[in-house]
Amino acid sequence: MADLALPDRPDAPEVADDGVWLHCIECGHEHAPFEDIIYTCTECGGLLEVRYDRYPTFDEFEGTGVWRYNAALPFEEGVTLPEGNTPLHRAPRLRKEIGVRNLRIKHEGMNPTGSFKDRGMTVGVRVAEKLDVGRLACASTGNTSAALAAYGARADLQTLVLLPAGKVAAGKIAQASLHDARILEVDGNFDSCLDIVQDLADRGEAYLLNSLNPFRLEGQKTIGLEILESFYDEHGRFPDRIVLPVGNAGNTAALYKCFREMVASGDLAPGDVPKLTGVQAEGAAPMVEAIEEGLDDTRRWEDVETVATAIRIGNPVNAPKALPGIRETGGTAVAVSDSEITDAQRAIAEEGIGVEPASAASVAGLRKLRESGVVGSGEDVVCLTTGHLLKDPDAAAAAGSDPDPVANSTDAVLRSLAGGSGTLGGVLGRLKRLLG
């Protein structure tokens, strides 16, 4: 069982490099961070976590973006575009409809390549440079490939992307392609792609930059730091709950590590740690199953399907780090249907915020948990939305309204406006969406 406890006074082991090392969360073995290329413990195969000889405090942070938080990261600066500093939107109509004290939307789609993955890549590709690797690689449902291709291009490193054939949104493939990644479509699902990439990495053919790589999660910690700082600056308190979509569970693990380090530094009281609440699609919900059944790890789902392509994952590799994060913070996990996800995507869009389907899962989950009474009316809630609307333009078009055809005249436009949503084009468009 994973042990994620942080020592009160960390002593750097002999293998540490400038106060940084890798710690196995299963057996406790310590590893040098930049000597050899490793992703899991060489002693037991357990997941690794980046550890430091000191914990950061809020007073140390200065600047903007991800590298504002370099006191909590392995380097002063990484390969940057730059990334981070994403908005914490208000959503007044949604807040009133759902019935919570405060509702904010942390929109990670406003990163350079349109998703939170950029935060991990700015750190991960910097590590790749330090290790002097020749090729970067990832398995992807789309967002990871776009981010890796962009940051690999910035660092002038060759990039290999493995995608599940026919299962990745066009906008994401276009990004990876334009940034000159080598793209291979595998006849299998995401988890099959990850199996192959891990094998390539084990053979020394590529440097793996999926979230199995512990340095990826270090960059993603900064989502939590931005939420804590921004919410506190506006409200004088920290949010009660953070609701987030769960695919490989990297963000859940990263946020929990952020909170553990800030508690260890003394700048975040244990009682102020937000409840981590994970949301998955019903067709890909191994984390929800594990929470409901009290499991220490997930059972692999071989067949997964959902409109939310970014979280269409049946074997979340970071579950051993993420499950304790949900439980220890007093959070929970919930599964939502594809129709609930699409409804939430429309509702978020009505606030002027454009997100892809997987992002909308967080709001869909909050709705469901509020209706069941798990989330109280007096809570301050932040919903994390992980990717931009244009990441999946086909899904956006399907969820939105269709244009109405009109003749080439002002009068025709006015007649259409007078007809409102009852025009033939509007009716046919809604019927098409209802029929799927």
mmCIF file with all atom_site columns, C-alpha atoms in Angstrom, residues 243-406:
data_model
loop_
_atom_site.group_PDB
_atom_site.id
_atom_site.type_symbol
_atom_site.label_atom_id
_atom_site.label_alt_id
_atom_site.label_comp_id
_atom_site.label_asym_id
_atom_site.label_entity_id
_atom_site.label_seq_id
_atom_site.pdbx_PDB_ins_code
_atom_site.Cartn_x
_atom_site.Cartn_y
_atom_site.Cartn_z
_atom_site.occupancy
_atom_site.B_iso_or_equiv
_atom_site.pdbx_formal_charge
_atom_site.auth_seq_id
_atom_site.auth_comp_id
_atom_site.auth_asym_id
_atom_site.auth_atom_id
_atom_site.pdbx_PDB_model_num
ATOM 1   C CA . VAL A 1 243 ? -13.807 18.932 -8.445  1.00 0.00 ? 243 VAL A CA 1
ATOM 2   C CA . LEU A 1 244 ? -11.793 17.601 -11.371 1.00 0.00 ? 244 LEU A CA 1
ATOM 3   C CA . PRO A 1 245 ? -12.061 15.190 -14.303 1.00 0.00 ? 245 PRO A CA 1
ATOM 4   C CA . VAL A 1 246 ? -10.080 11.968 -13.876 1.00 0.00 ? 246 VAL A CA 1
ATOM 5   C CA . GLY A 1 247 ? -8.379  10.022 -16.654 1.00 0.00 ? 247 GLY A CA 1
ATOM 6   C CA . ASN A 1 248 ? -4.907  8.797  -15.672 1.00 0.00 ? 248 ASN A CA 1
ATOM 7   C CA . ALA A 1 249 ? -5.397  10.502 -12.260 1.00 0.00 ? 249 ALA A CA 1
ATOM 8   C CA . GLY A 1 250 ? -2.256  12.619 -12.645 1.00 0.00 ? 250 GLY A CA 1
ATOM 9   C CA . ASN A 1 251 ? -3.899  15.892 -11.639 1.00 0.00 ? 251 ASN A CA 1
ATOM 10  C CA . THR A 1 252 ? -5.504  14.305 -8.580  1.00 0.00 ? 252 THR A CA 1
ATOM 11  C CA . ALA A 1 253 ? -2.118  12.965 -7.498  1.00 0.00 ? 253 ALA A CA 1
ATOM 12  C CA . ALA A 1 254 ? -0.385  16.266 -8.282  1.00 0.00 ? 254 ALA A CA 1
ATOM 13  C CA . LEU A 1 255 ? -2.881  18.400 -6.350  1.00 0.00 ? 255 LEU A CA 1
ATOM 14  C CA . TYR A 1 256 ? -2.620  16.090 -3.343  1.00 0.00 ? 256 TYR A CA 1
ATOM 15  C CA . LYS A 1 257 ? 1.173   16.399 -3.415  1.00 0.00 ? 257 LYS A CA 1
ATOM 16  C CA . CYS A 1 258 ? 0.858   20.184 -3.616  1.00 0.00 ? 258 CYS A CA 1
ATOM 17  C CA . PHE A 1 259 ? -1.383  20.214 -0.540  1.00 0.00 ? 259 PHE A CA 1
ATOM 18  C CA . ARG A 1 260 ? 0.847   17.807 1.409   1.00 0.00 ? 260 ARG A CA 1
ATOM 19  C CA . GLU A 1 261 ? 3.903   19.972 0.776   1.00 0.00 ? 261 GLU A CA 1
ATOM 20  C CA . MET A 1 262 ? 2.136   23.186 1.763   1.00 0.00 ? 262 MET A CA 1
ATOM 21  C CA . VAL A 1 263 ? 0.858   21.546 4.961   1.00 0.00 ? 263 VAL A CA 1
ATOM 22  C CA . ALA A 1 264 ? 4.383   20.299 5.711   1.00 0.00 ? 264 ALA A CA 1
ATOM 23  C CA . SER A 1 265 ? 5.724   23.843 5.216   1.00 0.00 ? 265 SER A CA 1
ATOM 24  C CA . GLY A 1 266 ? 3.189   25.148 7.737   1.00 0.00 ? 266 GLY A CA 1
ATOM 25  C CA . ASP A 1 267 ? 1.516   27.514 5.262   1.00 0.00 ? 267 ASP A CA 1
ATOM 26  C CA . LEU A 1 268 ? -1.641  25.421 4.835   1.00 0.00 ? 268 LEU A CA 1
ATOM 27  C CA . ALA A 1 269 ? -3.489  24.129 7.875   1.00 0.00 ? 269 ALA A CA 1
ATOM 28  C CA . PRO A 1 270 ? -4.631  20.483 7.585   1.00 0.00 ? 270 PRO A CA 1
ATOM 29  C CA . GLY A 1 271 ? -8.217  21.623 8.070   1.00 0.00 ? 271 GLY A CA 1
ATOM 30  C CA . ASP A 1 272 ? -7.935  24.006 5.111   1.00 0.00 ? 272 ASP A CA 1
ATOM 31  C CA . VAL A 1 273 ? -6.989  21.351 2.547   1.00 0.00 ? 273 VAL A CA 1
ATOM 32  C CA . PRO A 1 274 ? -9.691  21.256 -0.170  1.00 0.00 ? 274 PRO A CA 1
ATOM 33  C CA . LYS A 1 275 ? -11.608 18.011 -0.646  1.00 0.00 ? 275 LYS A CA 1
ATOM 34  C CA . LEU A 1 276 ? -10.384 16.368 -3.847  1.00 0.00 ? 276 LEU A CA 1
ATOM 35  C CA . THR A 1 277 ? -13.390 15.111 -5.770  1.00 0.00 ? 277 THR A CA 1
ATOM 36  C CA . GLY A 1 278 ? -12.861 13.074 -8.937  1.00 0.00 ? 278 GLY A CA 1
ATOM 37  C CA . VAL A 1 279 ? -15.317 12.735 -11.808 1.00 0.00 ? 279 VAL A CA 1
ATOM 38  C CA . GLN A 1 280 ? -15.227 10.046 -14.494 1.00 0.00 ? 280 GLN A CA 1
ATOM 39  C CA . ALA A 1 281 ? -17.484 9.108  -17.379 1.00 0.00 ? 281 ALA A CA 1
ATOM 40  C CA . GLU A 1 282 ? -19.699 6.098  -16.710 1.00 0.00 ? 282 GLU A CA 1
ATOM 41  C CA . GLY A 1 283 ? -18.023 4.258  -19.593 1.00 0.00 ? 283 GLY A CA 1
ATOM 42  C CA . ALA A 1 284 ? -14.544 4.713  -18.116 1.00 0.00 ? 284 ALA A CA 1
ATOM 43  C CA . ALA A 1 285 ? -14.809 4.789  -14.317 1.00 0.00 ? 285 ALA A CA 1
ATOM 44  C CA . PRO A 1 286 ? -12.236 2.508  -12.656 1.00 0.00 ? 286 PRO A CA 1
ATOM 45  C CA . MET A 1 287 ? -11.372 5.174  -10.056 1.00 0.00 ? 287 MET A CA 1
ATOM 46  C CA . VAL A 1 288 ? -15.009 5.542  -9.041  1.00 0.00 ? 288 VAL A CA 1
ATOM 47  C CA . GLU A 1 289 ? -15.240 1.764  -8.728  1.00 0.00 ? 289 GLU A CA 1
ATOM 48  C CA . ALA A 1 290 ? -12.139 1.709  -6.510  1.00 0.00 ? 290 ALA A CA 1
ATOM 49  C CA . ILE A 1 291 ? -13.489 4.466  -4.230  1.00 0.00 ? 291 ILE A CA 1
ATOM 50  C CA . GLU A 1 292 ? -16.890 2.821  -3.927  1.00 0.00 ? 292 GLU A CA 1
ATOM 51  C CA . GLU A 1 293 ? -15.397 -0.612 -3.189  1.00 0.00 ? 293 GLU A CA 1
ATOM 52  C CA . GLY A 1 294 ? -12.576 0.584  -0.907  1.00 0.00 ? 294 GLY A CA 1
ATOM 53  C CA . LEU A 1 295 ? -9.774  -0.699 -3.163  1.00 0.00 ? 295 LEU A CA 1
ATOM 54  C CA . ASP A 1 296 ? -6.112  0.348  -2.819  1.00 0.00 ? 296 ASP A CA 1
ATOM 55  C CA . ASP A 1 297 ? -5.727  0.316  -6.600  1.00 0.00 ? 297 ASP A CA 1
ATOM 56  C CA . THR A 1 298 ? -7.988  0.204  -9.628  1.00 0.00 ? 298 THR A CA 1
ATOM 57  C CA . ARG A 1 299 ? -9.057  -2.802 -11.650 1.00 0.00 ? 299 ARG A CA 1
ATOM 58  C CA . ARG A 1 300 ? -8.194  -2.355 -15.316 1.00 0.00 ? 300 ARG A CA 1
ATOM 59  C CA . TRP A 1 301 ? -11.194 -1.762 -17.573 1.00 0.00 ? 301 TRP A CA 1
ATOM 60  C CA . GLU A 1 302 ? -10.393 -3.272 -20.960 1.00 0.00 ? 302 GLU A CA 1
ATOM 61  C CA . ASP A 1 303 ? -13.362 -1.729 -22.781 1.00 0.00 ? 303 ASP A CA 1
ATOM 62  C CA . VAL A 1 304 ? -13.899 1.983  -22.229 1.00 0.00 ? 304 VAL A CA 1
ATOM 63  C CA . GLU A 1 305 ? -16.079 4.377  -24.188 1.00 0.00 ? 305 GLU A CA 1
ATOM 64  C CA . THR A 1 306 ? -17.245 7.951  -23.683 1.00 0.00 ? 306 THR A CA 1
ATOM 65  C CA . VAL A 1 307 ? -17.742 11.175 -25.607 1.00 0.00 ? 307 VAL A CA 1
ATOM 66  C CA . ALA A 1 308 ? -15.123 12.649 -23.249 1.00 0.00 ? 308 ALA A CA 1
ATOM 67  C CA . THR A 1 309 ? -12.128 11.355 -25.209 1.00 0.00 ? 309 THR A CA 1
ATOM 68  C CA . ALA A 1 310 ? -9.527  12.929 -22.917 1.00 0.00 ? 310 ALA A CA 1
ATOM 69  C CA . ILE A 1 311 ? -10.615 10.702 -19.998 1.00 0.00 ? 311 ILE A CA 1
ATOM 70  C CA . ARG A 1 312 ? -11.322 7.558  -22.010 1.00 0.00 ? 312 ARG A CA 1
ATOM 71  C CA . ILE A 1 313 ? -8.830  5.585  -19.905 1.00 0.00 ? 313 ILE A CA 1
ATOM 72  C CA . GLY A 1 314 ? -9.362  2.220  -18.230 1.00 0.00 ? 314 GLY A CA 1
ATOM 73  C CA . ASN A 1 315 ? -6.108  1.809  -16.302 1.00 0.00 ? 315 ASN A CA 1
ATOM 74  C CA . PRO A 1 316 ? -5.153  5.039  -14.483 1.00 0.00 ? 316 PRO A CA 1
ATOM 75  C CA . VAL A 1 317 ? -1.465  4.634  -13.668 1.00 0.00 ? 317 VAL A CA 1
ATOM 76  C CA . ASN A 1 318 ? -1.492  7.234  -10.880 1.00 0.00 ? 318 ASN A CA 1
ATOM 77  C CA . ALA A 1 319 ? -4.315  5.590  -8.939  1.00 0.00 ? 319 ALA A CA 1
ATOM 78  C CA . PRO A 1 320 ? -2.019  4.548  -6.034  1.00 0.00 ? 320 PRO A CA 1
ATOM 79  C CA . LYS A 1 321 ? -1.164  8.238  -5.532  1.00 0.00 ? 321 LYS A CA 1
ATOM 80  C CA . ALA A 1 322 ? -4.620  9.621  -6.299  1.00 0.00 ? 322 ALA A CA 1
ATOM 81  C CA . LEU A 1 323 ? -6.872  7.309  -4.282  1.00 0.00 ? 323 LEU A CA 1
ATOM 82  C CA . PRO A 1 324 ? -5.250  8.316  -0.957  1.00 0.00 ? 324 PRO A CA 1
ATOM 83  C CA . GLY A 1 325 ? -5.575  11.940 -2.060  1.00 0.00 ? 325 GLY A CA 1
ATOM 84  C CA . ILE A 1 326 ? -9.325  11.617 -2.472  1.00 0.00 ? 326 ILE A CA 1
ATOM 85  C CA . ARG A 1 327 ? -9.768  9.691  0.765   1.00 0.00 ? 327 ARG A CA 1
ATOM 86  C CA . GLU A 1 328 ? -7.401  11.683 2.992   1.00 0.00 ? 328 GLU A CA 1
ATOM 87  C CA . THR A 1 329 ? -8.903  15.029 1.987   1.00 0.00 ? 329 THR A CA 1
ATOM 88  C CA . GLY A 1 330 ? -12.460 13.823 2.644   1.00 0.00 ? 330 GLY A CA 1
ATOM 89  C CA . GLY A 1 331 ? -13.386 13.865 -1.028  1.00 0.00 ? 331 GLY A CA 1
ATOM 90  C CA . THR A 1 332 ? -15.143 11.330 -3.179  1.00 0.00 ? 332 THR A CA 1
ATOM 91  C CA . ALA A 1 333 ? -15.522 10.175 -6.789  1.00 0.00 ? 333 ALA A CA 1
ATOM 92  C CA . VAL A 1 334 ? -18.592 10.024 -9.013  1.00 0.00 ? 334 VAL A CA 1
ATOM 93  C CA . ALA A 1 335 ? -19.417 8.786  -12.511 1.00 0.00 ? 335 ALA A CA 1
ATOM 94  C CA . VAL A 1 336 ? -21.555 10.786 -14.933 1.00 0.00 ? 336 VAL A CA 1
ATOM 95  C CA . SER A 1 337 ? -23.244 9.884  -18.202 1.00 0.00 ? 337 SER A CA 1
ATOM 96  C CA . ASP A 1 338 ? -22.255 11.254 -21.594 1.00 0.00 ? 338 ASP A CA 1
ATOM 97  C CA . SER A 1 339 ? -25.524 13.178 -21.771 1.00 0.00 ? 339 SER A CA 1
ATOM 98  C CA . GLU A 1 340 ? -24.778 14.771 -18.382 1.00 0.00 ? 340 GLU A CA 1
ATOM 99  C CA . ILE A 1 341 ? -21.326 15.752 -19.656 1.00 0.00 ? 341 ILE A CA 1
ATOM 100 C CA . THR A 1 342 ? -22.758 17.339 -22.805 1.00 0.00 ? 342 THR A CA 1
ATOM 101 C CA . ASP A 1 343 ? -25.422 19.207 -20.814 1.00 0.00 ? 343 ASP A CA 1
ATOM 102 C CA . ALA A 1 344 ? -22.702 20.565 -18.539 1.00 0.00 ? 344 ALA A CA 1
ATOM 103 C CA . GLN A 1 345 ? -20.581 21.586 -21.536 1.00 0.00 ? 345 GLN A CA 1
ATOM 104 C CA . ARG A 1 346 ? -23.519 23.656 -22.835 1.00 0.00 ? 346 ARG A CA 1
ATOM 105 C CA . ALA A 1 347 ? -24.131 25.191 -19.410 1.00 0.00 ? 347 ALA A CA 1
ATOM 106 C CA . ILE A 1 348 ? -20.480 26.228 -19.082 1.00 0.00 ? 348 ILE A CA 1
ATOM 107 C CA . ALA A 1 349 ? -20.599 27.678 -22.599 1.00 0.00 ? 349 ALA A CA 1
ATOM 108 C CA . GLU A 1 350 ? -23.598 29.784 -21.602 1.00 0.00 ? 350 GLU A CA 1
ATOM 109 C CA . GLU A 1 351 ? -21.270 31.480 -19.099 1.00 0.00 ? 351 GLU A CA 1
ATOM 110 C CA . GLY A 1 352 ? -18.926 32.305 -22.001 1.00 0.00 ? 352 GLY A CA 1
ATOM 111 C CA . ILE A 1 353 ? -16.396 29.606 -21.109 1.00 0.00 ? 353 ILE A CA 1
ATOM 112 C CA . GLY A 1 354 ? -15.559 27.105 -23.847 1.00 0.00 ? 354 GLY A CA 1
ATOM 113 C CA . VAL A 1 355 ? -14.325 23.661 -22.777 1.00 0.00 ? 355 VAL A CA 1
ATOM 114 C CA . GLU A 1 356 ? -14.008 20.205 -24.293 1.00 0.00 ? 356 GLU A CA 1
ATOM 115 C CA . PRO A 1 357 ? -16.290 17.370 -23.055 1.00 0.00 ? 357 PRO A CA 1
ATOM 116 C CA . ALA A 1 358 ? -13.828 15.866 -20.553 1.00 0.00 ? 358 ALA A CA 1
ATOM 117 C CA . SER A 1 359 ? -13.490 19.266 -18.890 1.00 0.00 ? 359 SER A CA 1
ATOM 118 C CA . ALA A 1 360 ? -17.247 19.553 -18.474 1.00 0.00 ? 360 ALA A CA 1
ATOM 119 C CA . ALA A 1 361 ? -17.262 16.315 -16.485 1.00 0.00 ? 361 ALA A CA 1
ATOM 120 C CA . SER A 1 362 ? -16.238 18.310 -13.412 1.00 0.00 ? 362 SER A CA 1
ATOM 121 C CA . VAL A 1 363 ? -19.377 20.460 -13.513 1.00 0.00 ? 363 VAL A CA 1
ATOM 122 C CA . ALA A 1 364 ? -21.544 17.443 -14.375 1.00 0.00 ? 364 ALA A CA 1
ATOM 123 C CA . GLY A 1 365 ? -20.135 15.675 -11.318 1.00 0.00 ? 365 GLY A CA 1
ATOM 124 C CA . LEU A 1 366 ? -20.697 18.674 -9.073  1.00 0.00 ? 366 LEU A CA 1
ATOM 125 C CA . ARG A 1 367 ? -24.320 18.855 -10.199 1.00 0.00 ? 367 ARG A CA 1
ATOM 126 C CA . LYS A 1 368 ? -24.820 15.194 -9.371  1.00 0.00 ? 368 LYS A CA 1
ATOM 127 C CA . LEU A 1 369 ? -23.146 15.411 -5.967  1.00 0.00 ? 369 LEU A CA 1
ATOM 128 C CA . ARG A 1 370 ? -25.096 18.546 -5.044  1.00 0.00 ? 370 ARG A CA 1
ATOM 129 C CA . GLU A 1 371 ? -28.377 16.848 -5.993  1.00 0.00 ? 371 GLU A CA 1
ATOM 130 C CA . SER A 1 372 ? -27.503 13.857 -3.812  1.00 0.00 ? 372 SER A CA 1
ATOM 131 C CA . GLY A 1 373 ? -26.517 16.076 -0.890  1.00 0.00 ? 373 GLY A CA 1
ATOM 132 C CA . VAL A 1 374 ? -22.849 15.025 -0.835  1.00 0.00 ? 374 VAL A CA 1
ATOM 133 C CA . VAL A 1 375 ? -21.880 18.622 -1.604  1.00 0.00 ? 375 VAL A CA 1
ATOM 134 C CA . GLY A 1 376 ? -23.462 21.147 0.738   1.00 0.00 ? 376 GLY A CA 1
ATOM 135 C CA . SER A 1 377 ? -25.022 24.479 -0.165  1.00 0.00 ? 377 SER A CA 1
ATOM 136 C CA . GLY A 1 378 ? -22.497 26.393 1.936   1.00 0.00 ? 378 GLY A CA 1
ATOM 137 C CA . GLU A 1 379 ? -19.433 25.086 0.124   1.00 0.00 ? 379 GLU A CA 1
ATOM 138 C CA . ASP A 1 380 ? -16.886 27.073 -1.856  1.00 0.00 ? 380 ASP A CA 1
ATOM 139 C CA . VAL A 1 381 ? -16.169 24.939 -4.937  1.00 0.00 ? 381 VAL A CA 1
ATOM 140 C CA . VAL A 1 382 ? -13.609 25.155 -7.735  1.00 0.00 ? 382 VAL A CA 1
ATOM 141 C CA . CYS A 1 383 ? -14.263 23.050 -10.831 1.00 0.00 ? 383 CYS A CA 1
ATOM 142 C CA . LEU A 1 384 ? -11.185 22.262 -12.883 1.00 0.00 ? 384 LEU A CA 1
ATOM 143 C CA . THR A 1 385 ? -11.695 22.305 -16.655 1.00 0.00 ? 385 THR A CA 1
ATOM 144 C CA . THR A 1 386 ? -8.713  20.748 -18.334 1.00 0.00 ? 386 THR A CA 1
ATOM 145 C CA . GLY A 1 387 ? -8.965  21.467 -22.076 1.00 0.00 ? 387 GLY A CA 1
ATOM 146 C CA . HIS A 1 388 ? -10.171 24.138 -24.491 1.00 0.00 ? 388 HIS A CA 1
ATOM 147 C CA . LEU A 1 389 ? -13.393 23.952 -26.510 1.00 0.00 ? 389 LEU A CA 1
ATOM 148 C CA . LEU A 1 390 ? -11.499 23.749 -29.815 1.00 0.00 ? 390 LEU A CA 1
ATOM 149 C CA . LYS A 1 391 ? -9.608  20.646 -28.721 1.00 0.00 ? 391 LYS A CA 1
ATOM 150 C CA . ASP A 1 392 ? -12.636 18.665 -29.885 1.00 0.00 ? 392 ASP A CA 1
ATOM 151 C CA . PRO A 1 393 ? -14.433 20.762 -32.528 1.00 0.00 ? 393 PRO A CA 1
ATOM 152 C CA . ASP A 1 394 ? -16.683 17.892 -33.613 1.00 0.00 ? 394 ASP A CA 1
ATOM 153 C CA . ALA A 1 395 ? -18.047 17.474 -30.091 1.00 0.00 ? 395 ALA A CA 1
ATOM 154 C CA . ALA A 1 396 ? -18.484 21.240 -29.800 1.00 0.00 ? 396 ALA A CA 1
ATOM 155 C CA . ALA A 1 397 ? -20.432 21.332 -33.058 1.00 0.00 ? 397 ALA A CA 1
ATOM 156 C CA . ALA A 1 398 ? -22.618 18.434 -31.951 1.00 0.00 ? 398 ALA A CA 1
ATOM 157 C CA . ALA A 1 399 ? -23.389 20.123 -28.624 1.00 0.00 ? 399 ALA A CA 1
ATOM 158 C CA . GLY A 1 400 ? -24.028 23.536 -30.149 1.00 0.00 ? 400 GLY A CA 1
ATOM 159 C CA . SER A 1 401 ? -26.731 24.942 -32.368 1.00 0.00 ? 401 SER A CA 1
ATOM 160 C CA . ASP A 1 402 ? -26.775 24.617 -36.154 1.00 0.00 ? 402 ASP A CA 1
ATOM 161 C CA . PRO A 1 403 ? -26.923 27.641 -38.468 1.00 0.00 ? 403 PRO A CA 1
ATOM 162 C CA . ASP A 1 404 ? -30.264 28.401 -40.136 1.00 0.00 ? 404 ASP A CA 1
ATOM 163 C CA . PRO A 1 405 ? -30.153 28.865 -43.921 1.00 0.00 ? 405 PRO A CA 1
ATOM 164 C CA . VAL A 1 406 ? -31.584 32.172 -45.178 1.00 0.00 ? 406 VAL A CA 1
#
